Amino acid sequence: MLSGAVKAALALIYPPQCLACGEAVAGGEGVVSLCPACWPDAAFIGASCCGSCGVPLPAGLDGEDGLICDDCLGQPRPWAQARAALVYAGTGKKLVLALKHADRLELVPDFARWLGRVGRPLLAPETVVVPVPLHLQRLMRRKYNQAELLAGHVAKAHGLTLAPRLLRRVRHTAGQDHRGVLDRAANVAG
């Protein structure tokens, strides 16, 4: 653990930067590191979300009260509850793609903190955190499994059990890019 003086000296040499564009930001422990230009385009999902998939609902409608979005009513999901920290658009999409395809591993602690915050209501002491595995072919190309890195940080922060080998991907599947919900499910079936 670094002392306060060492952290302050490092901050002078390496000032905090926006995770999305690299501009200087006012930083600090637990601060969202996005600049004023990127912040408005980062659609963080709050408490008003679907109780099943976590998609944002109009303000004041809370998924904790069992409200379900139209998509989940029309096509029930194979899970009970899910949460996301950001809408996959704008700055959120840029950051996710940077983690997945540009080796921006420094994003993992912030992503994990955001996921832990929105997922906290779903976590219990007996929760086991299980990342979705990559097929060996994709793992060799990507060099790491971003889901496993995120899962490790979330599990550690919340004192949960991490089981990264509980699931096994038995076949290589095509990428999920540009697929709809039903096509994504069919692509990974089995």
Short mmCIF file of C-alpha atoms in Angstrom, two decimals:
data_model
loop_
_atom_site.label_atom_id
_atom_site.label_comp_id
_atom_site.label_asym_id
_atom_site.label_seq_id
_atom_site.Cartn_x
_atom_site.Cartn_y
_atom_site.Cartn_z
CA MET A 1 0.00 0.00 0.00
CA LEU A 2 1.41 3.38 -0.97
CA SER A 3 1.62 6.17 1.58
CA GLY A 4 -0.30 9.42 1.10
CA ALA A 5 2.92 11.32 0.31
CA VAL A 6 3.96 8.80 -2.36
CA LYS A 7 0.48 8.92 -3.93
CA ALA A 8 0.58 12.75 -3.96
CA ALA A 9 4.03 12.74 -5.60
CA LEU A 10 2.88 10.25 -8.24
CA ALA A 11 -0.20 12.40 -8.93
CA LEU A 12 2.08 15.38 -9.63
CA ILE A 13 4.20 13.36 -12.05
CA TYR A 14 1.30 11.41 -13.54
CA PRO A 15 -1.85 13.50 -13.13
CA PRO A 16 -5.17 11.64 -13.42
CA GLN A 17 -6.51 11.38 -16.95
CA CYS A 18 -9.95 10.86 -18.41
CA LEU A 19 -10.46 7.15 -19.06
CA ALA A 20 -12.12 7.88 -22.40
CA CYS A 21 -10.04 10.65 -24.02
CA GLY A 22 -6.90 11.10 -21.91
CA GLU A 23 -7.53 14.73 -20.90
CA ALA A 24 -6.48 15.78 -17.41
CA VAL A 25 -9.16 15.38 -14.73
CA ALA A 26 -9.46 16.16 -11.04
CA GLY A 27 -8.81 12.76 -9.51
CA GLY A 28 -8.86 11.00 -6.26
CA GLU A 29 -9.67 7.66 -4.69
CA GLY A 30 -13.15 6.52 -5.78
CA VAL A 31 -13.65 9.41 -8.23
CA VAL A 32 -15.06 8.66 -11.67
CA SER A 33 -12.22 9.60 -13.98
CA LEU A 34 -14.08 11.19 -16.86
CA CYS A 35 -13.55 14.73 -18.11
CA PRO A 36 -16.38 17.27 -18.49
CA ALA A 37 -16.54 16.58 -22.25
CA CYS A 38 -16.89 12.77 -21.89
CA TRP A 39 -19.06 12.71 -18.75
CA PRO A 40 -22.37 13.77 -20.40
CA ASP A 41 -21.96 10.99 -22.99
CA ALA A 42 -21.50 8.33 -20.28
CA ALA A 43 -25.01 7.12 -19.48
CA PHE A 44 -24.59 5.55 -16.03
CA ILE A 45 -27.54 3.39 -15.02
CA GLY A 46 -29.07 4.26 -11.68
CA ALA A 47 -31.71 2.67 -9.48
CA SER A 48 -34.48 3.19 -12.04
CA CYS A 49 -33.90 0.05 -14.08
CA CYS A 50 -35.61 -3.13 -15.22
CA GLY A 51 -35.71 -5.71 -12.43
CA SER A 52 -34.65 -8.42 -14.89
CA CYS A 53 -32.09 -7.10 -17.38
CA GLY A 54 -31.08 -3.80 -15.74
CA VAL A 55 -31.89 -1.54 -18.70
CA PRO A 56 -32.68 2.03 -17.58
CA LEU A 57 -36.33 2.87 -16.93
CA PRO A 58 -37.79 6.38 -16.74
CA ALA A 59 -36.78 8.15 -13.52
CA GLY A 60 -38.87 7.09 -10.56
CA LEU A 61 -39.58 3.58 -11.88
CA ASP A 62 -37.42 1.18 -9.89
CA GLY A 63 -36.66 -2.43 -10.87
CA GLU A 64 -36.29 -3.27 -7.19
CA ASP A 65 -40.09 -2.99 -7.07
CA GLY A 66 -40.37 -5.74 -9.68
CA LEU A 67 -40.91 -3.55 -12.75
CA ILE A 68 -39.85 -5.28 -15.96
CA CYS A 69 -39.08 -3.58 -19.28
CA ASP A 70 -41.13 -4.27 -22.42
CA ASP A 71 -38.30 -6.31 -24.00
CA CYS A 72 -38.11 -8.68 -21.01
CA LEU A 73 -41.90 -9.01 -20.93
CA GLY A 74 -41.89 -9.96 -24.62
CA GLN A 75 -38.81 -12.20 -24.47
CA PRO A 76 -38.12 -13.48 -20.95
CA ARG A 77 -34.42 -13.73 -20.14
CA PRO A 78 -32.71 -16.95 -19.05
CA TRP A 79 -31.60 -15.26 -15.80
CA ALA A 80 -33.43 -13.87 -12.81
CA GLN A 81 -31.66 -10.51 -12.44
CA ALA A 82 -28.81 -8.64 -14.11
CA ARG A 83 -27.29 -5.19 -13.79
CA ALA A 84 -25.04 -3.01 -15.92
CA ALA A 85 -23.16 0.12 -14.92
CA LEU A 86 -23.37 1.99 -18.22
CA VAL A 87 -25.57 2.04 -21.29
CA TYR A 88 -23.66 0.51 -24.21
CA ALA A 89 -23.51 3.72 -26.25
CA GLY A 90 -21.33 6.83 -26.45
CA THR A 91 -18.59 6.91 -23.82
CA GLY A 92 -19.76 3.60 -22.32
CA LYS A 93 -19.36 1.78 -25.63
CA LYS A 94 -16.00 3.45 -26.25
CA LEU A 95 -14.70 2.28 -22.86
CA VAL A 96 -16.02 -1.29 -23.23
CA LEU A 97 -14.44 -1.65 -26.67
CA ALA A 98 -11.17 -0.20 -25.36
CA LEU A 99 -11.06 -2.86 -22.64
CA LYS A 100 -12.01 -5.71 -24.98
CA HIS A 101 -9.92 -4.85 -28.03
CA ALA A 102 -7.30 -2.22 -27.14
CA ASP A 103 -5.66 -3.83 -24.09
CA ARG A 104 -6.80 -0.99 -21.80
CA LEU A 105 -6.49 -3.10 -18.65
CA GLU A 106 -6.20 0.04 -16.51
CA LEU A 107 -9.98 0.37 -16.99
CA VAL A 108 -10.69 -2.80 -15.00
CA PRO A 109 -10.60 -1.28 -11.47
CA ASP A 110 -13.02 1.53 -12.42
CA PHE A 111 -15.35 -0.84 -14.29
CA ALA A 112 -15.31 -3.25 -11.35
CA ARG A 113 -16.09 -0.44 -8.89
CA TRP A 114 -19.02 0.71 -11.07
CA LEU A 115 -20.32 -2.86 -11.47
CA GLY A 116 -19.97 -3.54 -7.77
CA ARG A 117 -21.94 -0.42 -6.94
CA VAL A 118 -24.92 -1.22 -9.19
CA GLY A 119 -24.80 -4.94 -8.44
CA ARG A 120 -24.60 -4.57 -4.66
CA PRO A 121 -28.37 -5.19 -4.13
CA LEU A 122 -28.01 -8.55 -5.90
CA LEU A 123 -25.00 -9.72 -3.86
CA ALA A 124 -25.25 -11.94 -0.80
CA PRO A 125 -22.43 -13.41 1.30
CA GLU A 126 -22.92 -16.80 -0.40
CA THR A 127 -22.70 -15.31 -3.91
CA VAL A 128 -20.19 -17.04 -6.17
CA VAL A 129 -18.77 -14.83 -8.92
CA VAL A 130 -18.35 -16.81 -12.16
CA PRO A 131 -16.98 -15.07 -15.27
CA VAL A 132 -18.06 -16.19 -18.73
CA PRO A 133 -15.10 -18.07 -20.18
CA LEU A 134 -13.50 -17.43 -23.55
CA HIS A 135 -12.75 -20.21 -25.99
CA LEU A 136 -9.00 -20.95 -26.10
CA GLN A 137 -8.85 -19.64 -29.68
CA ARG A 138 -10.27 -16.25 -28.68
CA LEU A 139 -8.21 -16.15 -25.46
CA MET A 140 -5.02 -16.66 -27.48
CA ARG A 141 -5.98 -13.77 -29.78
CA ARG A 142 -7.12 -11.42 -27.01
CA LYS A 143 -4.47 -12.48 -24.42
CA TYR A 144 -6.85 -12.11 -21.45
CA ASN A 145 -10.48 -12.59 -20.49
CA GLN A 146 -11.87 -9.20 -19.49
CA ALA A 147 -14.84 -10.87 -17.76
CA GLU A 148 -12.46 -12.82 -15.52
CA LEU A 149 -10.46 -9.70 -14.67
CA LEU A 150 -13.63 -7.80 -13.76
CA ALA A 151 -15.01 -10.74 -11.79
CA GLY A 152 -11.82 -10.98 -9.76
CA HIS A 153 -11.95 -7.32 -8.78
CA VAL A 154 -15.68 -7.44 -7.91
CA ALA A 155 -15.29 -10.63 -5.86
CA LYS A 156 -12.32 -9.24 -3.93
CA ALA A 157 -14.00 -5.88 -3.23
CA HIS A 158 -17.12 -7.57 -1.84
CA GLY A 159 -15.49 -10.53 -0.10
CA LEU A 160 -17.12 -13.05 -2.42
CA THR A 161 -15.95 -16.41 -3.75
CA LEU A 162 -14.47 -16.28 -7.26
CA ALA A 163 -14.84 -19.46 -9.36
CA PRO A 164 -13.19 -18.67 -12.71
CA ARG A 165 -13.08 -22.33 -13.84
CA LEU A 166 -16.64 -23.31 -12.92
CA LEU A 167 -17.85 -22.86 -16.51
CA ARG A 168 -16.09 -24.14 -19.60
CA ARG A 169 -16.58 -22.98 -23.17
CA VAL A 170 -16.69 -26.17 -25.20
CA ARG A 171 -16.87 -24.72 -28.70
CA HIS A 172 -15.66 -21.66 -30.53
CA THR A 173 -18.52 -19.31 -31.46
CA ALA A 174 -18.67 -16.35 -33.81
CA GLY A 175 -18.48 -12.90 -32.23
CA GLN A 176 -21.64 -11.36 -30.79
CA ASP A 177 -21.11 -8.02 -32.57
CA HIS A 178 -24.11 -6.73 -34.51
CA ARG A 179 -26.45 -9.50 -33.31
CA GLY A 180 -29.88 -9.08 -31.78
CA VAL A 181 -30.95 -10.67 -28.48
CA LEU A 182 -32.31 -13.86 -30.06
CA ASP A 183 -29.30 -14.27 -32.37
CA ARG A 184 -26.91 -13.80 -29.43
CA ALA A 185 -28.70 -16.50 -27.43
CA ALA A 186 -28.72 -18.90 -30.39
CA ASN A 187 -25.01 -18.25 -31.05
CA VAL A 188 -24.00 -19.40 -27.55
CA ALA A 189 -26.64 -22.08 -27.01
CA GLY A 190 -25.11 -25.20 -25.46
#
